[in-house]
Tab-separated table of C-alpha atoms in Angstrom:
chain	number	residue	atom	x	y	z
A	54	MET	CA	-67.361	46.539	17.261
A	55	ILE	CA	-67.340	45.738	13.564
A	56	PRO	CA	-69.190	42.544	12.536
A	57	PHE	CA	-67.356	40.205	10.195
A	58	MET	CA	-69.747	40.734	7.263
A	59	ASP	CA	-69.160	44.503	7.383
A	60	LEU	CA	-65.662	43.877	6.028
A	61	ASN	CA	-65.196	44.123	2.304
A	62	LEU	CA	-64.865	40.916	0.254
A	63	PHE	CA	-61.084	41.178	-0.172
A	64	SER	CA	-60.485	41.499	3.596
A	65	ARG	CA	-62.779	38.546	4.315
A	66	ASN	CA	-60.919	36.428	1.727
A	67	ILE	CA	-57.506	37.386	3.177
A	68	LEU	CA	-58.605	36.391	6.686
A	69	CYS	CA	-60.079	33.160	5.339
A	70	PHE	CA	-56.788	32.349	3.553
A	71	ILE	CA	-54.761	32.966	6.729
A	72	TYR	CA	-56.997	30.534	8.648
A	73	LEU	CA	-56.557	27.988	5.839
A	74	ILE	CA	-52.730	28.262	6.001
A	75	THR	CA	-52.835	28.007	9.794
A	76	CYS	CA	-54.959	24.874	9.589
A	77	PHE	CA	-52.532	23.335	7.070
A	78	PHE	CA	-49.477	23.982	9.271
A	79	PHE	CA	-51.239	22.431	12.269
A	80	ILE	CA	-51.752	19.278	10.178
A	81	VAL	CA	-48.030	19.240	9.242
A	82	ASN	CA	-46.969	19.809	12.862
A	83	ALA	CA	-49.255	17.011	14.054
A	84	LEU	CA	-47.730	14.559	11.562
A	85	LEU	CA	-44.145	15.602	12.429
A	86	SER	CA	-44.833	15.254	16.149
A	87	LEU	CA	-46.273	11.776	15.595
A	88	GLY	CA	-43.180	10.833	13.578
A	89	GLN	CA	-41.040	11.995	16.489
A	90	LYS	CA	-43.296	10.095	18.917
A	91	ARG	CA	-44.170	13.338	20.732
A	92	VAL	CA	-47.817	12.579	21.426
A	93	LYS	CA	-48.532	15.700	23.483
A	94	ASP	CA	-47.569	18.121	20.724
A	95	ALA	CA	-49.424	15.975	18.197
A	96	ILE	CA	-52.648	16.213	20.259
A	97	ILE	CA	-52.259	19.996	20.726
A	98	SER	CA	-51.671	20.489	17.001
A	99	SER	CA	-54.712	18.338	16.183
A	100	ILE	CA	-56.981	20.283	18.584
A	101	PHE	CA	-55.882	23.633	17.190
A	102	CYS	CA	-56.263	22.278	13.664
A	103	ILE	CA	-59.887	21.298	14.398
A	104	PHE	CA	-60.519	24.691	16.010
A	105	SER	CA	-59.071	26.478	12.949
A	106	TYR	CA	-61.206	24.336	10.659
A	107	ILE	CA	-64.392	25.180	12.622
A	108	ILE	CA	-63.712	28.905	12.297
A	109	LEU	CA	-62.777	28.489	8.646
A	110	ASN	CA	-66.027	26.573	8.013
A	111	GLY	CA	-68.031	29.281	9.834
A	112	ILE	CA	-66.485	31.992	7.653
A	113	LYS	CA	-67.388	29.953	4.591
A	114	GLU	CA	-71.031	29.634	5.750
A	115	MET	CA	-71.231	33.383	6.384
A	116	ASN	CA	-70.049	34.065	2.853
A	117	LEU	CA	-72.555	31.583	1.402
A	118	LYS	CA	-75.452	32.662	3.734
A	119	LYS	CA	-77.112	29.249	3.476
A	120	ASN	CA	-77.661	28.644	7.205
A	121	GLU	CA	-79.191	31.585	9.042
A	122	ALA	CA	-78.330	30.277	12.522
A	123	ILE	CA	-74.632	29.766	11.688
A	124	PHE	CA	-74.569	33.119	9.911
A	125	SER	CA	-76.014	34.933	12.934
A	126	PHE	CA	-73.644	33.193	15.396
A	127	PHE	CA	-70.407	33.894	13.547
A	128	ASN	CA	-71.429	37.325	12.306
A	129	GLN	CA	-72.019	38.637	15.816
A	130	ILE	CA	-68.386	37.879	16.722
A	131	PRO	CA	-66.358	41.080	16.321
A	132	VAL	CA	-63.622	41.186	13.683
A	133	PHE	CA	-60.871	41.812	16.256
A	134	VAL	CA	-61.732	38.440	17.871
A	135	TYR	CA	-61.092	36.683	14.552
A	136	VAL	CA	-57.817	38.578	14.204
A	137	LEU	CA	-56.799	37.845	17.803
A	138	VAL	CA	-57.599	34.139	17.417
A	139	VAL	CA	-55.634	33.826	14.170
A	140	ILE	CA	-52.645	35.574	15.814
A	141	ILE	CA	-52.783	33.131	18.736
A	142	LEU	CA	-53.049	30.187	16.343
A	143	PHE	CA	-50.149	31.512	14.278
A	144	ILE	CA	-47.924	31.948	17.359
A	145	THR	CA	-48.847	28.450	18.542
A	146	ASN	CA	-47.861	27.103	15.136
A	147	ILE	CA	-44.489	28.872	15.348
A	148	ILE	CA	-43.843	27.466	18.838
A	149	ILE	CA	-44.616	23.901	17.758
A	150	ILE	CA	-42.455	24.284	14.625
A	151	ILE	CA	-39.545	25.489	16.786
A	152	ARG	CA	-40.042	22.527	19.137
A	153	ASN	CA	-39.987	20.161	16.156
A	154	PHE	CA	-36.742	21.641	14.833
A	155	ARG	CA	-35.124	21.525	18.269
A	156	TRP	CA	-36.105	17.894	18.645
A	157	ASN	CA	-34.609	17.086	15.242
A	158	TYR	CA	-31.396	18.868	16.237
A	159	LYS	CA	-31.042	17.035	19.547
A	160	ASN	CA	-32.411	13.623	18.582
A	161	ILE	CA	-31.890	11.068	15.801
A	162	ASN	CA	-34.953	9.664	14.130
A	163	GLN	CA	-35.404	7.136	11.350
A	164	LEU	CA	-35.386	9.870	8.730
A	165	ALA	CA	-32.071	11.179	10.054
A	166	TYR	CA	-30.645	7.667	9.916
A	167	LYS	CA	-31.706	7.291	6.292
A	168	GLU	CA	-30.339	10.707	5.317
A	169	ALA	CA	-26.985	9.933	6.929
A	170	PHE	CA	-26.978	6.471	5.345
A	171	ASP	CA	-27.541	7.957	1.892
A	172	MET	CA	-24.740	10.498	2.392
A	173	LEU	CA	-22.060	7.890	3.191
A	174	PRO	CA	-19.056	7.920	0.792
A	175	ALA	CA	-19.280	4.126	0.445
A	176	GLY	CA	-21.985	2.045	-1.189
A	177	LEU	CA	-23.952	-0.174	1.219
A	178	CYS	CA	-26.544	-2.853	0.589
A	179	TYR	CA	-28.238	-5.279	3.013
A	180	TYR	CA	-30.475	-8.125	1.888
A	181	LYS	CA	-31.995	-11.373	3.129
A	182	ASP	CA	-31.140	-14.867	1.905
A	183	ASP	CA	-34.037	-14.757	-0.559
A	184	GLY	CA	-32.645	-11.580	-2.161
A	185	VAL	CA	-35.191	-9.168	-0.647
A	186	LEU	CA	-33.496	-5.825	0.003
A	187	ILE	CA	-33.476	-4.521	3.572
A	188	LEU	CA	-31.550	-1.299	3.052
A	189	LYS	CA	-29.429	0.357	0.367
A	190	ASN	CA	-28.060	3.850	-0.162
A	191	HIS	CA	-27.832	6.168	-3.152
A	192	MET	CA	-24.197	5.389	-3.950
A	193	MET	CA	-24.885	1.641	-4.143
A	194	ASN	CA	-27.812	2.349	-6.473
A	195	GLU	CA	-25.532	4.331	-8.808
A	196	ILE	CA	-22.791	1.689	-8.728
A	197	ALA	CA	-25.246	-1.144	-9.400
A	198	TYR	CA	-26.768	0.734	-12.337
A	199	ASN	CA	-23.325	1.446	-13.852
A	200	ILE	CA	-22.377	-2.242	-13.625
A	201	THR	CA	-25.661	-3.963	-14.544
A	202	ASN	CA	-27.464	-1.182	-16.465
A	203	LYS	CA	-30.554	-1.731	-14.329
A	204	LEU	CA	-31.888	-0.782	-10.904
A	205	LEU	CA	-30.806	-2.687	-7.801
A	206	LEU	CA	-33.910	-4.679	-6.884
A	207	ASN	CA	-32.566	-8.081	-5.816
A	208	GLY	CA	-29.519	-8.628	-3.600
A	209	ILE	CA	-28.727	-12.171	-4.781
A	210	GLU	CA	-28.794	-11.220	-8.471
A	211	PHE	CA	-26.445	-8.315	-7.843
A	212	TYR	CA	-24.110	-10.484	-5.733
A	213	ASP	CA	-23.953	-13.149	-8.465
A	214	LYS	CA	-22.988	-10.429	-10.924
A	215	ILE	CA	-20.035	-9.068	-8.908
A	216	LYS	CA	-18.817	-11.993	-6.760
A	217	ASP	CA	-16.109	-13.152	-9.197
A	218	LYS	CA	-14.470	-9.736	-9.509
A	219	SER	CA	-13.722	-7.563	-6.485
A	220	ILE	CA	-12.459	-4.403	-8.256
A	221	TYR	CA	-14.380	-2.503	-10.951
A	222	GLU	CA	-13.174	0.524	-12.923
A	223	LEU	CA	-16.247	2.666	-13.631
A	224	ASN	CA	-16.494	6.015	-15.420
A	225	ASP	CA	-14.503	8.218	-13.058
A	226	MET	CA	-13.862	6.009	-10.039
A	227	VAL	CA	-12.557	2.605	-8.992
A	228	ILE	CA	-14.732	0.452	-6.715
A	229	LYS	CA	-13.701	-2.464	-4.494
A	230	PHE	CA	-16.424	-4.772	-3.152
A	231	ARG	CA	-16.430	-6.517	0.232
A	232	PHE	CA	-18.923	-9.111	1.435
A	233	ASN	CA	-20.029	-9.918	5.003
A	234	GLU	CA	-22.693	-11.977	6.746
A	235	PHE	CA	-24.213	-11.582	10.225
A	236	MET	CA	-27.341	-12.200	12.277
A	237	VAL	CA	-29.789	-9.463	13.369
A	238	ASP	CA	-32.692	-10.477	15.641
A	239	GLY	CA	-32.451	-14.047	14.375
A	240	ILE	CA	-32.445	-12.993	10.703
A	241	HIS	CA	-29.463	-13.841	8.496
A	242	VAL	CA	-28.372	-10.604	6.800
A	243	ASN	CA	-25.964	-10.327	3.851
A	244	GLU	CA	-23.905	-7.163	3.449
A	245	ILE	CA	-22.247	-5.719	0.342
A	246	ILE	CA	-19.825	-2.807	0.794
A	247	ALA	CA	-18.513	-0.812	-2.173
A	248	ASP	CA	-15.422	1.243	-1.259
A	249	ASP	CA	-14.251	4.105	-3.447
A	250	ILE	CA	-10.523	3.375	-3.888
A	251	THR	CA	-9.940	5.686	-6.852
A	252	GLU	CA	-7.133	7.676	-5.240
A	253	LEU	CA	-5.526	4.625	-3.637
A	254	TYR	CA	-5.757	2.667	-6.900
A	255	ALA	CA	-4.122	5.494	-8.847
A	256	LYS	CA	-1.290	5.732	-6.316
A	257	THR	CA	-0.819	1.953	-6.392
A	258	LYS	CA	-0.590	1.998	-10.184
A	259	GLU	CA	1.905	4.855	-9.992
A	260	LEU	CA	3.995	2.976	-7.415
A	261	GLN	CA	3.942	-0.163	-9.572
A	262	LYS	CA	5.138	1.871	-12.530
A	263	LEU	CA	7.906	3.449	-10.438
A	264	ASP	CA	8.833	0.006	-9.113
A	265	LEU	CA	9.214	-1.358	-12.645
A	266	GLU	CA	11.288	1.662	-13.633
A	267	THR	CA	13.459	1.217	-10.529
A	268	LYS	CA	13.981	-2.484	-11.239
A	269	SER	CA	14.902	-1.690	-14.816
A	270	ALA	CA	17.343	0.989	-13.644
A	271	ASN	CA	18.820	-1.428	-11.091
A	272	LEU	CA	19.368	-4.053	-13.778
A	273	ARG	CA	21.072	-1.481	-15.982
A	274	MET	CA	23.242	-0.294	-13.088
A	275	LYS	CA	24.099	-3.887	-12.172
A	276	GLN	CA	25.117	-4.635	-15.748
A	277	TYR	CA	27.039	-1.366	-15.849
A	278	GLY	CA	28.855	-2.367	-12.654
A	279	LYS	CA	29.696	-5.771	-14.106
A	280	ASN	CA	31.038	-4.119	-17.236
A	281	ILE	CA	33.191	-1.773	-15.156
A	282	GLU	CA	34.443	-4.686	-13.059
A	283	GLU	CA	35.261	-6.684	-16.174
A	284	ASN	CA	37.067	-3.723	-17.709
A	285	ILE	CA	39.087	-3.210	-14.522
A	286	LYS	CA	39.923	-6.902	-14.445
A	287	ARG	CA	41.014	-6.874	-18.086
A	288	GLN	CA	43.170	-3.814	-17.474
A	289	GLU	CA	44.782	-5.408	-14.422
A	290	ARG	CA	45.445	-8.598	-16.355
A	291	LEU	CA	46.905	-6.636	-19.206
A	292	ASP	CA	49.196	-4.750	-16.826
A	293	SER	CA	50.184	-8.019	-15.158
A	294	LYS	CA	50.916	-9.602	-18.515
A	295	VAL	CA	53.172	-6.747	-19.489
A	296	LYS	CA	55.064	-6.968	-16.204
A	297	ILE	CA	55.287	-10.770	-16.339
A	298	HIS	CA	56.514	-10.785	-19.900
A	299	ASP	CA	59.160	-8.280	-18.889
A	300	GLU	CA	60.145	-10.524	-15.985
A	301	PHE	CA	60.177	-13.581	-18.258
A	302	ASN	CA	62.553	-11.776	-20.564
A	303	LYS	CA	64.793	-10.887	-17.643
A	304	LEU	CA	64.642	-14.448	-16.293
A	305	LEU	CA	65.478	-15.925	-19.670
A	306	LEU	CA	68.492	-13.667	-19.938
A	307	SER	CA	69.471	-14.502	-16.356
A	308	SER	CA	69.133	-18.243	-16.977
A	309	LEU	CA	71.587	-18.041	-19.838
A	310	ASN	CA	74.158	-16.418	-17.586
A	311	ALA	CA	73.462	-18.558	-14.480
A	312	SER	CA	76.269	-20.914	-13.625
A	313	LYS	CA	75.551	-21.881	-10.017
A	314	GLU	CA	72.851	-24.339	-8.975
A	315	GLU	CA	71.423	-21.891	-6.387
A	316	ASP	CA	70.942	-19.236	-9.029
A	317	LYS	CA	69.083	-21.712	-11.241
A	318	ILE	CA	66.766	-22.667	-8.327
A	319	LYS	CA	65.929	-19.002	-7.649
A	320	ILE	CA	65.217	-18.443	-11.327
A	321	LEU	CA	62.910	-21.498	-11.343
A	322	GLU	CA	60.987	-20.164	-8.312
A	323	SER	CA	60.559	-16.832	-10.066
A	324	PHE	CA	59.138	-18.664	-13.082
A	325	GLN	CA	56.674	-20.533	-10.824
A	326	ASN	CA	55.557	-17.340	-9.049
A	327	ASN	CA	54.494	-15.804	-12.365
A	328	ILE	CA	52.900	-18.838	-14.009
A	329	LEU	CA	49.765	-18.641	-11.776
A	330	VAL	CA	48.974	-15.098	-12.861
A	331	LEU	CA	48.997	-16.169	-16.481
A	332	SER	CA	46.914	-19.249	-15.684
A	333	ASN	CA	44.214	-17.022	-14.106
A	334	ASP	CA	43.782	-15.310	-17.433
A	335	THR	CA	43.572	-18.554	-19.403
A	336	GLU	CA	41.550	-20.636	-16.936
A	337	ASN	CA	38.717	-22.847	-18.113
A	338	GLU	CA	35.494	-21.269	-16.764
A	339	ALA	CA	33.658	-24.594	-16.953
A	340	ALA	CA	36.029	-26.067	-14.321
A	341	ALA	CA	36.157	-22.996	-12.105
A	342	ASN	CA	33.766	-24.506	-9.573
A	343	THR	CA	35.996	-27.446	-8.668
A	344	LEU	CA	38.721	-27.704	-6.044
A	345	SER	CA	40.988	-29.854	-8.170
A	346	ASP	CA	42.199	-27.036	-10.411
A	347	ILE	CA	42.873	-24.895	-7.326
A	348	SER	CA	45.002	-27.695	-5.887
A	349	VAL	CA	46.865	-28.104	-9.178
A	350	LEU	CA	47.580	-24.391	-9.401
A	351	ALA	CA	48.739	-24.336	-5.775
A	352	LYS	CA	51.254	-27.086	-6.476
A	353	LEU	CA	52.315	-25.331	-9.658
A	354	ILE	CA	53.508	-22.255	-7.775
A	355	GLY	CA	54.868	-24.163	-4.822
A	356	LEU	CA	52.058	-23.618	-2.283
A	357	GLU	CA	50.939	-26.287	0.160
A	358	PHE	CA	47.136	-26.260	-0.146
A	359	VAL	CA	44.993	-27.273	2.871
A	360	PHE	CA	41.177	-27.262	2.657
A	361	VAL	CA	38.873	-27.752	5.685
A	362	GLY	CA	35.069	-27.769	5.354
A	363	ASN	CA	32.390	-28.358	2.738
A	364	ILE	CA	31.049	-26.155	-0.060
A	365	LYS	CA	28.351	-28.482	-1.394
A	366	ASN	CA	25.564	-26.194	-0.089
A	367	TYR	CA	26.934	-23.081	-1.788
A	368	THR	CA	24.875	-21.375	-4.455
A	369	GLU	CA	26.293	-20.897	-7.926
A	370	GLU	CA	27.124	-17.249	-7.211
A	371	GLU	CA	28.791	-18.131	-3.892
A	372	LEU	CA	30.785	-20.927	-5.532
A	373	VAL	CA	32.030	-18.661	-8.313
A	374	LEU	CA	32.986	-16.064	-5.699
A	375	PHE	CA	34.842	-18.713	-3.684
A	376	VAL	CA	36.874	-19.988	-6.655
A	377	LYS	CA	37.791	-16.534	-7.966
A	378	SER	CA	38.652	-15.213	-4.499
A	379	THR	CA	40.777	-18.277	-3.710
A	380	LYS	CA	42.857	-17.915	-6.861
A	381	GLU	CA	43.274	-14.179	-6.372
A	382	ILE	CA	44.381	-14.619	-2.747
A	383	MET	CA	46.782	-17.435	-3.731
A	384	VAL	CA	48.410	-15.089	-6.253
A	385	ASN	CA	48.797	-12.342	-3.649
A	386	SER	CA	50.069	-14.660	-0.894
A	387	LYS	CA	52.806	-16.084	-3.115
A	388	LYS	CA	53.662	-12.950	-5.026
A	389	HIS	CA	53.644	-10.390	-2.206
A	390	GLY	CA	54.050	-12.516	0.931
A	391	ASN	CA	56.261	-15.307	-0.435
A	392	ALA	CA	53.998	-17.811	1.367
A	393	ASN	CA	54.647	-21.560	1.331
A	394	ARG	CA	51.340	-22.728	2.790
A	395	ILE	CA	47.729	-21.585	2.493
A	396	GLU	CA	44.821	-22.970	4.521
A	397	ILE	CA	41.153	-22.476	3.640
A	398	ARG	CA	38.511	-23.042	6.328
A	399	ILE	CA	34.810	-23.292	5.460
A	400	SER	CA	32.129	-22.939	8.177
A	401	GLU	CA	28.602	-21.621	8.639
A	402	ASP	CA	25.860	-20.953	11.190
A	403	GLU	CA	22.120	-20.244	10.941
A	404	LYS	CA	22.583	-16.827	9.349
A	405	ASN	CA	25.993	-16.682	7.639
A	406	ARG	CA	28.639	-18.620	5.710
A	407	TYR	CA	32.327	-18.019	6.523
A	408	ILE	CA	35.416	-18.468	4.319
A	409	GLU	CA	38.830	-17.995	5.993
A	410	PHE	CA	42.154	-17.804	4.130
A	411	ILE	CA	45.293	-18.201	6.283
A	412	ASN	CA	48.832	-18.171	4.856
A	413	ASP	CA	52.298	-18.249	6.390
A	414	GLY	CA	53.701	-15.476	4.240
A	415	ASN	CA	55.578	-12.400	5.374
A	416	LEU	CA	53.445	-9.941	7.352
A	417	PRO	CA	53.275	-6.448	5.856
A	418	SER	CA	54.381	-3.485	7.970
A	419	SER	CA	51.332	-1.541	6.807
A	420	PHE	CA	48.401	-3.046	4.949
A	421	VAL	CA	45.852	-1.345	2.684
A	422	PRO	CA	43.682	-3.561	0.417
A	423	SER	CA	44.189	-2.775	-3.262
A	424	GLY	CA	44.169	-4.340	-6.694
A	425	GLY	CA	42.771	-7.857	-6.678
A	426	LEU	CA	41.666	-7.629	-3.024
A	427	LYS	CA	39.516	-4.579	-3.845
A	428	VAL	CA	37.897	-6.594	-6.641
A	429	ILE	CA	37.155	-9.359	-4.112
A	430	GLU	CA	35.571	-6.799	-1.754
A	431	ASP	CA	33.314	-5.558	-4.563
A	432	ARG	CA	32.231	-9.097	-5.418
A	433	VAL	CA	31.513	-9.926	-1.784
A	434	SER	CA	29.607	-6.652	-1.331
A	435	SER	CA	27.389	-7.520	-4.320
A	436	LEU	CA	26.262	-10.597	-2.343
A	437	ASN	CA	25.641	-8.511	0.829
A	438	GLY	CA	28.801	-9.840	2.459
A	439	ILE	CA	31.861	-8.329	4.155
A	440	VAL	CA	35.645	-8.910	4.051
A	441	GLU	CA	37.836	-8.695	7.182
A	442	TYR	CA	41.643	-8.678	7.396
A	443	ASN	CA	43.963	-9.761	10.242
A	444	THR	CA	47.731	-9.159	10.034
A	445	LYS	CA	48.776	-9.574	13.686
A	446	ASP	CA	50.138	-13.123	14.025
A	447	VAL	CA	49.366	-14.569	10.601
A	448	PHE	CA	47.945	-13.079	7.443
A	449	LYS	CA	44.232	-13.923	7.543
A	450	ILE	CA	41.337	-12.930	5.284
A	451	LYS	CA	37.773	-13.712	6.415
A	452	ILE	CA	34.770	-13.477	4.085
A	453	THR	CA	31.268	-13.446	5.630
A	454	LEU	CA	28.278	-14.140	3.364
A	455	ARG	CA	24.659	-13.831	4.476
A	456	LYS	CA	22.427	-16.790	3.720
A	457	GLU	CA	19.349	-16.114	1.548
């Protein structure tokens, strides 16, 4: 058996260093076990730490040779015992370290809570009513520094700085603040949450831009549609004028050659049937929203005009639609159906307004809306309405308009 002092100086120093490292790890394991509230492992680590320190102190005394009794006691212990003991201590250290890691993996301690809290993608800050901070994470620290150019040390001061503005655009992100209050164990706690809405904010801005572009395009399309409608109307009026002027020329020639009273009456009716079309083109727009001019025009072409209902609640757009549609339908009923009477019925319910045109003209054998009626359909459609036709017993046109 080789005594310890028979080893060379390098070997003794290596063994001494191993005992020192072992003692240090026992101290670390004892502290970790206490933090995890595992008292048993903490006591074991402390005992082995003391044991390692005693051996380490004995080795030191042997090297110094100051105390003969201590030197004799430790020197008589064979070297293999020192090696065996340090191996046992090392294995014990490994076992306790593994137990500590397993406990951390299976359990949540305060350190784990703090680590998870700091890794959250949102900034969080909790403080008391006097401004003393209870808890804050790294992201909130960074946000507070970017806004105030100083560390977050007082909750009230930071709240006063951001309370009037909920959204902040920082260097490379957009932050939205939320504020809450609640009680914890009888203590009033204030909460500040900073959400990273960078992606959402960018998408919102993009949608707003697209919305403005869409509205602008809709306005252009609406104006384009109005221009097309006006051009169609002008073309139809021009065509009607040409036809009417031709008919006027024919009627004038016929009136010169008419000798019988019946022929003169028929010529007069033909004149009346065409006067309304010309009056539509020369109507006064300022008076288009009154019923009086409609009544006058009806009498002018020989139509009995009956109106039932009230249009005082109609909007300006609905009133313009009503007047223009009425005149257009009066033209068609007299010109194509040779009607003598037209009745207009106005009604409404909670959701819709209804306009019905009924005339006693000749019923068509086959009916397809065209010309002025198609223009009416387009106008009604622009107000989210529909047009229905009935040609069974009487010729009836029904316009349904949705209320705003």
